[in-house]
Amino acid sequence: AEYMGVVFGHFSARHFVSCVFMSTSRRDVRSSTDNQSKNASTSNSQDPTTEEVQRAVEELTQNLHIYGAESLHLWDDQGHRVSLPGTTSSPSKGPALSADFQPTSLRASFVIPARPVIGASQAPNATTTTTTPTQASNDMLSMFTGKSAPAEEQTPAEEEAVRAEDEAKVLKLLEDNNQSATPLVVGGDDADDESVGFRTSSDVYSSSVGSFPESFLGSNAGYEPKAPPPSYLTRDELFAPKQTRLEEILYGLERLSGGGLKCVDKVALKKQKGVIMDMLKQAGSNMLEGKNVVNISLPVRIFEPRSMLERICDWWAFAPTFLNRAAQTSDPLERLKFVITFAVAGLYVSAKQEKPFNPLLGETYQARFGDGSQIWCEHTSHHPPISNFQVLGPNNAFNYWGFYEYTAGLKGNSVVGGQVGPNYVDFPDGHRIEFHMPQMRLGGMLFGDRTLQWEGVMTFEDKTYEGVQAEVIFNPGARNKGFFSRRTGKLDDIAGEIFKVAGSPSKKKKDTEREVLATISGNWLETIEINGTKLWDINQDTPSRPIPIDKPLDSDCRFREDLIWIKRNDVKKAQEWKLKLEVRQRADRKLRQDIAAALKKSNKNS
């Protein structure tokens, strides 16, 4: 059969992710056994019969099975699905075309799912074959771009160059054949899965296997129709540009005249209504079904499509700017100034009303900043919830590391949460600075406006030069408020000092025993000044956003099924997967507790 195929996607040593679109004019569709197809003039004048088209589709389908394709759908030139009444049992046979097939052109789409190279197995819906996914990706790459996959691991720059070259070939091929580069929509509400025998949505990894290899449920999870495994995130989904402009970052939030932020995003506010009632309904439903009342899952509609491991990176948006500047000076006081500016400047970047997904035990996130800084995060404790992190600057200019224990509690009409744990910044000359994060208050949880503000005190301590410390107070005007006086300033104002305490630091030291080295002033939504010098301006300094790496660990949060489904706006499937993952995590926790108890008992008896 004569047909033209085009591969869209990216080939790497780890994954093979591609969508293939085939467009064939009727006059070019010929059975490989049709001698008339060798005559160009005859080919241009004589239309193929339905049987000839059927044989061409069967040959195409047979080839697709070799590469583990899970989906094949046909459209006419008007964009309507071509009827496929059934499938044959033989792997060499494709779906039968309807007898009334009379389009002027035939379009088909098929999908080959991403498969990891290490431990890769056969695609779930593919027929038995000795071709591995790695071989398939190399063969397909050679077929459509004229070259094989690289034998050695490539750098990000080399991978980008290869991808750009492949895309250029694809566009040239399309141009030569007068084809459009716009992908077709696969499947839809009217798609009939069972009648075709292949999955109808490119959003689904498999219609028979319950999870993909990297799943936290393992690769042997049973299939559930209401919670099918999603396909892997595409490069466009993974590497979509993140917000860097102020109006984008604070979209849906309004600055209040007295300070702080108010949510004015009607869509976000609507999603968050009735959360308490939803949880009560879940509890009642579980009781009626004889399930554990503890198995209650927060509604995913209030979540953003990110894990907390990715969310915490928002606070580090100015690491490339200020930690690199800190590394370039050997003056310890100047370094401390830059570390303080880095820690405070990034707070507004994480100002969001939507909740991130709680990390699963063992979940990881790997990324980098544009300056080459590398980011590693891992969730290391389930109860209490703790995540460890490290950011390594370019050429080891700095090493920023520590851990966060996530805390939250309802206080009146507000939820107050924080990240308890040390943040360390190390420099190559042995200099270390430690600091701690402030608390965030979300107001209006039960009634009134939904507000957001940082509060409390950020503390800094130079661990190398004894006695050098700093404090940054949020909403300092509240501390000046007396019984008969009003608060001064704005809620988002900051004030503080860099000071030195004689001898060992002690909580009993009085303020008069401090030697003030510098004063800090400003506003976490405006500017930061130290000793009258402006070091940061929200309207002038652009934050850096993390870029996910190409080949992460299998435990990376990009492989979370609930996160993928919510990213694709499928709330029902996301909710089902969130509950499944939470139930699995509770079961794992019980196993750890049982083993710990058994070991304790065994040691006691011995």
XYZ file of C-alpha atoms in Angstrom:
606
model
C 0.000 0.000 0.000
C 1.273 3.448 -0.840
C 0.827 5.855 2.048
C 2.627 8.759 3.638
C 3.213 8.723 7.378
C 4.507 11.491 9.623
C 5.847 11.152 13.154
C 5.294 13.904 15.694
C 7.106 13.464 18.966
C 10.448 13.182 20.659
C 12.788 10.221 20.696
C 15.087 9.783 23.676
C 17.070 6.992 25.302
C 14.411 6.710 28.033
C 11.016 7.103 26.410
C 9.496 6.781 22.982
C 6.502 9.096 22.802
C 4.904 9.787 19.453
C 1.661 10.350 17.650
C 1.596 9.253 14.029
C -0.778 10.735 11.473
C -1.278 9.229 8.016
C -2.999 10.983 5.148
C -3.662 9.204 1.878
C -5.448 10.359 -1.236
C -7.836 7.744 -2.622
C -6.044 7.676 -5.946
C -2.806 6.770 -4.123
C -4.257 3.911 -2.089
C -3.334 0.660 -3.748
C -2.964 -2.917 -2.689
C 0.630 -4.062 -2.852
C -0.506 -6.819 -5.218
C -2.330 -4.432 -7.559
C -0.274 -4.233 -10.755
C -2.211 -1.193 -11.889
C -0.710 0.856 -9.044
C 2.608 0.816 -10.925
C 1.080 2.877 -13.678
C 1.071 6.510 -12.516
C -1.420 7.697 -15.080
C -3.820 4.912 -14.227
C -3.308 5.598 -10.525
C -4.343 9.200 -10.981
C -7.483 8.379 -12.863
C -8.852 5.185 -11.353
C -10.323 5.078 -7.840
C -9.519 2.017 -5.716
C -12.273 -0.341 -4.720
C -13.431 -0.739 -1.139
C -11.648 -4.101 -1.052
C -8.374 -2.467 -2.086
C -8.744 0.133 0.630
C -9.522 -2.653 3.095
C -6.328 -4.508 2.166
C -4.295 -1.300 2.508
C -5.709 -0.667 5.971
C -5.076 -4.291 6.953
C -1.427 -3.979 5.901
C -1.082 -0.734 7.830
C -2.691 -2.301 10.902
C -0.330 -5.281 10.732
C 2.650 -2.929 10.699
C 1.253 -0.974 13.611
C 0.934 -4.099 15.745
C 4.679 -4.632 15.388
C 5.304 -1.311 17.100
C 2.806 -1.871 19.893
C 0.215 0.609 18.643
C -2.856 0.740 20.826
C -5.184 2.829 18.687
C -6.269 3.138 15.071
C -9.046 5.450 13.924
C -10.073 6.607 10.467
C -11.688 9.849 9.313
C -13.024 11.046 5.991
C -12.053 14.363 4.409
C -14.837 16.128 6.332
C -13.387 15.089 9.669
C -16.081 12.461 10.393
C -15.200 9.099 11.888
C -15.370 6.269 9.372
C -17.536 3.388 10.586
C -15.538 0.401 11.805
C -18.131 -2.294 12.519
C -15.748 -4.831 14.039
C -12.326 -6.425 14.178
C -10.940 -9.745 13.100
C -9.161 -12.179 15.389
C -6.061 -12.504 13.231
C -3.235 -10.080 14.057
C -2.663 -9.577 10.354
C -6.174 -8.308 9.825
C -7.326 -4.781 10.514
C -10.738 -3.277 11.274
C -13.298 -3.793 8.513
C -14.429 -0.691 6.628
C -18.108 -0.081 6.010
C -19.402 -0.791 2.531
C -20.515 2.819 2.048
C -16.972 4.165 2.434
C -16.675 6.851 -0.253
C -14.471 9.739 1.019
C -12.091 11.563 -1.277
C -9.310 11.119 1.265
C -8.549 8.782 4.137
C -7.012 9.946 7.393
C -5.889 7.662 10.166
C -4.324 8.219 13.547
C -2.601 5.759 15.771
C -0.688 6.096 19.020
C 2.399 4.300 20.300
C 2.611 4.817 24.086
C 5.713 5.953 25.915
C 7.670 2.987 27.254
C 10.749 3.060 29.475
C 13.877 1.409 28.101
C 14.938 -0.222 31.373
C 12.658 -3.127 32.238
C 10.448 -2.356 29.251
C 7.871 -4.934 28.335
C 5.509 -5.401 25.459
C 2.815 -2.783 24.913
C -0.377 -3.930 26.699
C -2.595 -4.235 23.624
C 0.013 -5.308 21.088
C 0.085 -8.814 19.643
C 2.893 -11.195 20.545
C 6.151 -10.128 18.935
C 9.856 -10.218 19.662
C 10.248 -6.532 18.855
C 10.998 -4.555 22.028
C 9.726 -0.982 22.519
C 13.318 0.227 22.286
C 13.799 -1.530 18.952
C 10.453 -0.206 17.811
C 11.372 3.364 18.607
C 14.707 2.989 16.787
C 13.016 1.386 13.771
C 10.303 4.048 13.614
C 12.883 6.802 13.984
C 14.876 5.305 11.117
C 11.744 4.900 8.990
C 10.558 8.473 9.245
C 13.737 10.523 9.744
C 16.312 8.355 8.021
C 18.550 7.785 11.066
C 18.801 5.596 14.138
C 18.528 6.596 17.756
C 21.848 7.687 19.313
C 23.798 4.921 20.993
C 25.053 7.158 23.800
C 23.139 9.424 26.127
C 22.799 12.944 24.767
C 23.039 16.266 26.509
C 19.871 18.428 26.666
C 21.337 20.698 23.966
C 22.055 17.729 21.677
C 18.571 16.296 22.253
C 17.012 19.661 21.426
C 19.066 19.876 18.221
C 17.955 16.370 17.178
C 14.329 17.183 17.939
C 14.490 20.420 15.927
C 16.071 18.595 12.973
C 13.374 15.895 13.080
C 10.602 18.496 13.219
C 12.093 20.292 10.218
C 12.016 17.024 8.232
C 8.424 16.425 9.247
C 7.344 19.915 8.176
C 9.210 19.543 4.876
C 7.486 16.193 4.284
C 4.120 17.758 4.987
C 4.853 20.683 2.704
C 5.928 18.395 -0.135
C 2.662 16.487 0.157
C 0.432 19.534 0.735
C -0.542 18.281 4.203
C -1.414 20.209 7.328
C 0.676 19.947 10.490
C -2.423 20.292 12.688
C -2.982 17.041 14.596
C -6.404 15.425 14.468
C -8.480 15.003 17.606
C -8.429 11.359 18.622
C -11.595 9.785 19.951
C -14.404 11.758 21.551
C -17.640 11.336 23.434
C -19.171 9.443 20.536
C -16.249 7.068 20.115
C -17.049 3.390 20.536
C -14.171 1.574 22.275
C -15.586 -1.935 22.181
C -16.549 -1.917 18.501
C -13.028 -1.171 17.390
C -10.925 -3.185 19.798
C -8.461 -0.346 20.303
C -8.545 2.500 22.805
C -10.215 5.623 21.399
C -8.511 8.333 23.452
C -4.845 9.310 23.340
C -5.265 10.332 27.005
C -5.504 6.653 28.047
C -2.417 4.453 28.344
C -4.227 1.123 28.071
C -7.753 -0.279 28.014
C -6.717 -3.565 29.637
C -3.792 -2.895 31.978
C -4.486 -0.994 35.206
C -1.289 1.059 35.405
C 1.884 1.923 33.561
C 5.317 0.687 34.778
C 6.206 3.816 36.802
C 2.933 3.845 38.748
C 3.048 3.958 42.551
C 0.522 1.122 42.401
C 3.031 -1.038 40.563
C 2.693 -2.449 37.061
C 0.336 -5.285 38.074
C -2.627 -3.167 39.190
C -5.998 -4.429 38.032
C -7.842 -2.474 35.359
C -10.841 -0.377 36.415
C -12.962 1.213 33.656
C -13.791 4.257 35.794
C -10.108 4.813 36.573
C -8.092 3.898 33.471
C -4.363 4.672 33.502
C -3.585 7.945 31.732
C -1.038 8.186 28.973
C 2.238 9.889 29.786
C 2.419 13.663 29.767
C 3.509 14.999 26.403
C 6.495 17.297 25.972
C 4.112 20.181 25.385
C 2.404 19.448 28.703
C 5.652 18.968 30.602
C 7.575 21.907 29.204
C 4.772 24.439 28.875
C 6.216 27.863 29.811
C 5.501 28.841 33.408
C 4.359 32.299 34.425
C 7.081 34.900 34.924
C 5.145 38.149 34.542
C 3.613 39.637 37.680
C 0.073 39.774 36.283
C 0.297 36.102 35.274
C 1.628 34.899 38.622
C -0.980 36.818 40.604
C -3.838 36.074 38.196
C -7.155 35.955 40.034
C -5.693 37.736 43.073
C -6.314 41.373 44.004
C -4.048 43.508 46.155
C -5.962 44.869 49.157
C -5.503 48.495 50.227
C -4.583 47.356 53.730
C -2.184 44.706 52.462
C -2.389 41.075 51.515
C -4.177 39.436 48.605
C -7.830 38.602 47.963
C -9.033 35.911 45.594
C -11.345 37.333 42.917
C -11.178 34.355 40.545
C -14.834 33.273 40.347
C -13.950 29.879 38.890
C -11.509 29.075 41.701
C -13.944 30.301 44.343
C -16.756 28.183 42.907
C -14.572 25.075 42.957
C -13.785 25.569 46.621
C -17.395 25.958 47.732
C -18.969 23.093 49.635
C -15.730 21.210 50.378
C -16.811 20.467 53.955
C -20.172 19.100 52.764
C -18.451 16.925 50.176
C -16.284 15.362 52.856
C -19.331 14.662 55.055
C -21.103 13.025 52.102
C -18.059 10.838 51.478
C -18.029 9.751 55.122
C -21.746 8.858 55.002
C -21.364 6.964 51.750
C -18.410 4.972 53.109
C -20.405 4.007 56.206
C -23.324 2.753 54.108
C -20.953 0.704 51.940
C -19.131 -0.699 54.969
C -15.891 1.127 54.119
C -13.502 2.772 56.534
C -14.549 6.342 57.309
C -10.854 7.294 57.320
C -10.742 6.708 53.552
C -11.963 10.198 52.737
C -10.262 12.051 49.920
C -10.307 15.818 49.495
C -12.099 16.789 46.265
C -9.541 17.254 43.505
C -11.404 20.245 42.101
C -9.624 22.405 44.702
C -6.184 21.171 43.554
C -3.772 22.630 41.063
C -2.121 20.133 38.675
C 1.173 20.085 40.578
C 2.704 18.179 43.445
C 3.871 20.049 46.533
C 7.387 19.013 45.515
C 7.066 21.232 42.455
C 5.209 23.954 44.337
C 8.022 24.528 46.867
C 10.337 25.381 43.981
C 8.320 28.583 43.528
C 9.975 29.995 46.654
C 13.383 29.530 45.036
C 12.570 31.555 41.919
C 15.331 34.073 42.651
C 18.080 31.570 43.495
C 19.795 32.104 40.120
C 19.752 35.856 40.747
C 20.735 36.302 44.387
C 22.482 33.078 45.420
C 24.849 33.414 42.472
C 25.546 37.007 43.535
C 26.143 35.791 47.080
C 28.633 33.239 45.762
C 30.531 35.936 43.890
C 31.406 37.899 47.039
C 33.562 36.819 49.972
C 32.127 39.450 52.330
C 29.988 37.506 54.860
C 27.651 40.449 55.536
C 26.998 40.992 51.819
C 26.347 37.278 51.410
C 23.790 37.369 54.204
C 22.050 40.320 52.550
C 21.713 38.413 49.282
C 20.474 35.247 51.034
C 17.808 37.285 52.866
C 16.727 38.902 49.604
C 16.553 35.502 47.873
C 14.435 34.013 50.675
C 11.887 36.854 50.810
C 11.655 37.794 47.117
C 10.277 34.413 45.992
C 7.380 34.265 48.451
C 4.885 35.964 46.134
C 5.546 33.428 43.349
C 3.787 30.702 45.356
C 0.717 32.836 46.119
C -2.046 30.496 44.951
C -5.566 29.683 46.125
C -5.447 26.172 44.694
C -3.923 23.410 46.785
C -1.047 21.302 45.428
C -1.186 17.508 45.640
C 0.352 16.066 48.797
C 3.475 14.093 47.827
C 3.486 10.316 48.143
C 6.190 8.630 50.172
C 9.205 8.192 47.909
C 7.899 10.648 45.318
C 10.589 12.767 43.653
C 10.924 15.826 41.448
C 13.950 16.689 39.315
C 14.359 19.949 37.446
C 16.797 22.727 36.635
C 16.882 26.487 36.377
C 17.904 28.345 33.246
C 21.326 29.198 34.701
C 22.151 25.489 35.051
C 21.250 25.091 38.729
C 20.030 21.546 39.414
C 17.006 20.741 41.604
C 16.285 17.517 43.490
C 13.291 16.953 45.788
C 12.083 13.806 47.544
C 9.243 13.113 49.953
C 10.937 11.139 52.714
C 8.278 10.813 55.434
C 4.542 10.143 55.305
C 3.675 10.912 58.948
C 4.770 13.549 59.677
C 4.882 14.759 56.039
C 8.491 15.758 55.300
C 10.240 16.535 52.011
C 13.979 16.946 51.490
C 15.455 19.139 48.790
C 18.721 20.293 47.247
C 19.530 22.997 44.710
C 23.086 22.911 43.386
C 24.267 26.079 41.673
C 26.165 26.155 38.359
C 29.743 24.956 38.822
C 28.866 24.252 42.471
C 28.681 27.988 43.161
C 26.290 27.272 46.037
C 24.527 24.323 47.662
C 21.038 25.115 48.939
C 19.482 22.233 50.867
C 17.241 21.276 53.761
C 13.826 19.801 54.502
C 10.263 20.964 55.127
C 7.714 19.463 57.458
C 4.323 20.623 56.246
C 1.996 21.857 58.983
C -1.506 23.329 58.837
C -4.320 24.021 61.260
C -7.700 25.730 61.356
C -7.653 28.910 63.453
C -11.060 30.548 63.523
C -11.938 31.523 59.968
C -8.435 30.847 58.666
C -6.050 28.032 57.859
C -2.510 28.741 59.036
C 0.241 26.600 57.594
C 3.982 26.508 57.471
C 7.091 24.654 56.436
C 8.964 23.726 59.593
C 12.572 22.851 58.968
C 15.980 24.323 58.243
C 17.111 25.893 54.982
C 20.896 25.828 54.539
C 22.969 27.718 51.990
C 26.563 26.460 51.725
C 29.368 28.094 49.753
C 32.608 26.495 48.478
C 34.735 28.329 51.068
C 32.840 26.612 53.918
C 30.519 29.523 54.717
C 27.017 28.385 55.809
C 23.828 30.384 56.420
C 20.652 28.908 57.904
C 17.123 30.336 57.745
C 13.518 29.363 58.492
C 10.331 30.110 56.558
C 7.391 32.248 57.790
C 3.777 31.070 58.037
C 1.022 31.547 55.479
C -2.538 32.458 56.463
C -5.508 31.693 54.216
C -8.530 33.638 55.451
C -12.232 33.341 54.686
C -12.374 29.554 54.876
C -15.874 29.594 56.404
C -17.204 33.053 55.516
C -16.094 36.361 54.036
C -13.440 37.131 51.437
C -10.814 34.498 50.669
C -7.510 36.179 51.549
C -3.835 35.239 51.589
C -0.870 36.685 53.470
C 2.487 35.738 54.964
C 2.955 36.329 58.678
C 5.342 35.713 61.552
C 9.124 36.041 61.537
C 11.841 34.701 59.247
C 15.033 34.031 61.182
C 18.539 33.859 59.713
C 21.769 32.757 61.361
C 25.320 32.759 60.084
C 26.611 29.348 61.178
C 30.222 30.246 60.356
C 30.586 33.709 61.889
C 29.348 33.315 65.454
C 26.633 35.627 66.696
C 25.598 37.100 63.317
C 21.834 36.800 62.895
C 18.888 38.472 61.196
C 15.131 38.762 61.635
C 12.534 39.708 59.039
C 9.149 40.531 60.589
C 6.000 40.286 58.471
C 3.279 42.823 59.226
C 5.465 44.692 61.748
C 2.705 47.263 62.312
C 0.703 44.672 64.241
C 3.420 44.601 66.886
C 3.009 48.331 67.468
C -0.714 47.978 68.051
C -1.837 48.669 71.592
C -5.207 48.416 73.314
C -6.101 51.997 72.357
C -4.048 52.258 69.140
C -4.437 50.979 65.599
C -2.113 48.838 63.563
C 0.247 50.871 61.403
C 1.399 50.097 57.884
C 0.181 47.257 55.658
C -0.234 43.559 56.250
C 2.399 42.793 53.604
C 5.053 45.178 54.959
C 8.326 43.729 56.235
C 10.924 45.130 58.623
C 13.970 43.700 60.337
C 17.602 43.877 61.237
C 20.891 42.127 60.700
C 22.634 42.125 64.049
C 25.423 40.571 66.079
C 24.995 39.222 69.575
C 28.034 39.154 71.840
C 28.905 35.632 72.994
C 26.652 32.645 72.360
C 23.192 33.485 70.997
C 20.525 33.271 73.694
C 16.804 33.978 73.861
C 17.451 35.810 77.146
C 19.593 38.467 75.453
C 17.951 41.871 75.448
C 17.624 44.023 72.353
C 20.066 46.532 73.840
C 22.810 43.886 73.674
C 22.498 43.638 69.888
C 24.944 45.334 67.590
C 22.848 46.315 64.571
C 24.771 45.756 61.348
C 22.004 46.634 58.859
C 18.290 47.452 58.716
C 15.753 45.726 56.488
C 12.579 47.316 55.132
C 10.103 46.929 52.313
C 7.130 44.823 51.320
C 7.004 41.252 50.008
C 4.716 42.472 47.202
C 6.840 45.499 46.289
C 10.530 45.900 47.165
C 13.280 44.864 49.576
C 15.767 47.422 50.875
C 18.732 46.835 53.169
C 20.408 49.904 54.636
C 18.433 52.028 52.196
C 19.707 50.169 49.105
C 17.037 48.533 46.963
C 18.053 44.948 46.229
C 14.798 43.671 44.734
C 11.807 45.168 42.936
C 8.803 43.021 42.032
C 8.195 45.097 38.883
C 11.773 44.914 37.644
C 13.233 41.542 38.694
C 11.979 38.512 36.753
C 11.704 35.175 38.578
C 13.221 31.978 37.198
C 10.953 28.949 36.894
C 12.077 25.311 37.143
C 12.322 23.246 33.962
C 11.677 19.482 34.367
C 14.536 17.285 33.228
C 14.089 14.888 30.324
C 14.936 11.598 32.045
C 13.804 11.606 35.675
C 13.551 8.748 38.124
C 10.486 6.507 37.828
C 9.299 8.045 41.122
C 8.966 11.520 39.578
C 5.672 13.293 40.277
C 5.018 13.550 36.518
C 3.999 9.873 36.659
C 1.211 10.391 39.220
C -2.057 9.356 37.599
C -4.234 11.709 39.663
C -2.036 14.662 38.765
C -2.071 13.781 35.056
C -5.862 13.489 34.948
C -6.436 16.806 36.730
C -3.941 18.409 34.357
C -6.213 17.197 31.557
C -9.329 18.523 33.324
C -10.836 15.089 33.966
C -11.929 15.588 37.576
C -13.736 12.246 37.947
C -10.779 10.101 36.919
C -8.412 12.274 38.955
C -10.578 11.778 42.058
C -10.662 8.015 41.555
C -6.887 7.829 41.169
C -6.254 10.112 44.119
C -8.280 7.808 46.344
C -6.559 4.693 44.942
C -3.116 6.122 45.647
C -4.109 7.238 49.142
C -5.527 3.791 49.980
C -2.305 2.171 48.731
C -0.215 4.561 50.806
C -2.230 3.791 53.958
C -1.825 0.063 53.326
C 1.928 0.485 52.911
C 2.061 2.478 56.124
C 0.242 -0.304 58.014
C 2.703 -2.864 56.663
C 5.617 -0.749 57.911
C 3.969 -0.402 61.325
C 3.289 -4.153 61.538
C 6.885 -4.982 60.612
C 8.225 -2.453 63.105
C 6.036 -3.937 65.847
C 7.128 -7.480 64.971
C 10.816 -6.483 65.015
C 10.369 -4.725 68.351
C 8.696 -7.790 69.817
C 11.381 -10.073 68.396
C 14.183 -7.948 69.843
C 12.446 -7.839 73.203
C 12.102 -11.619 73.327
C 15.707 -12.135 72.326
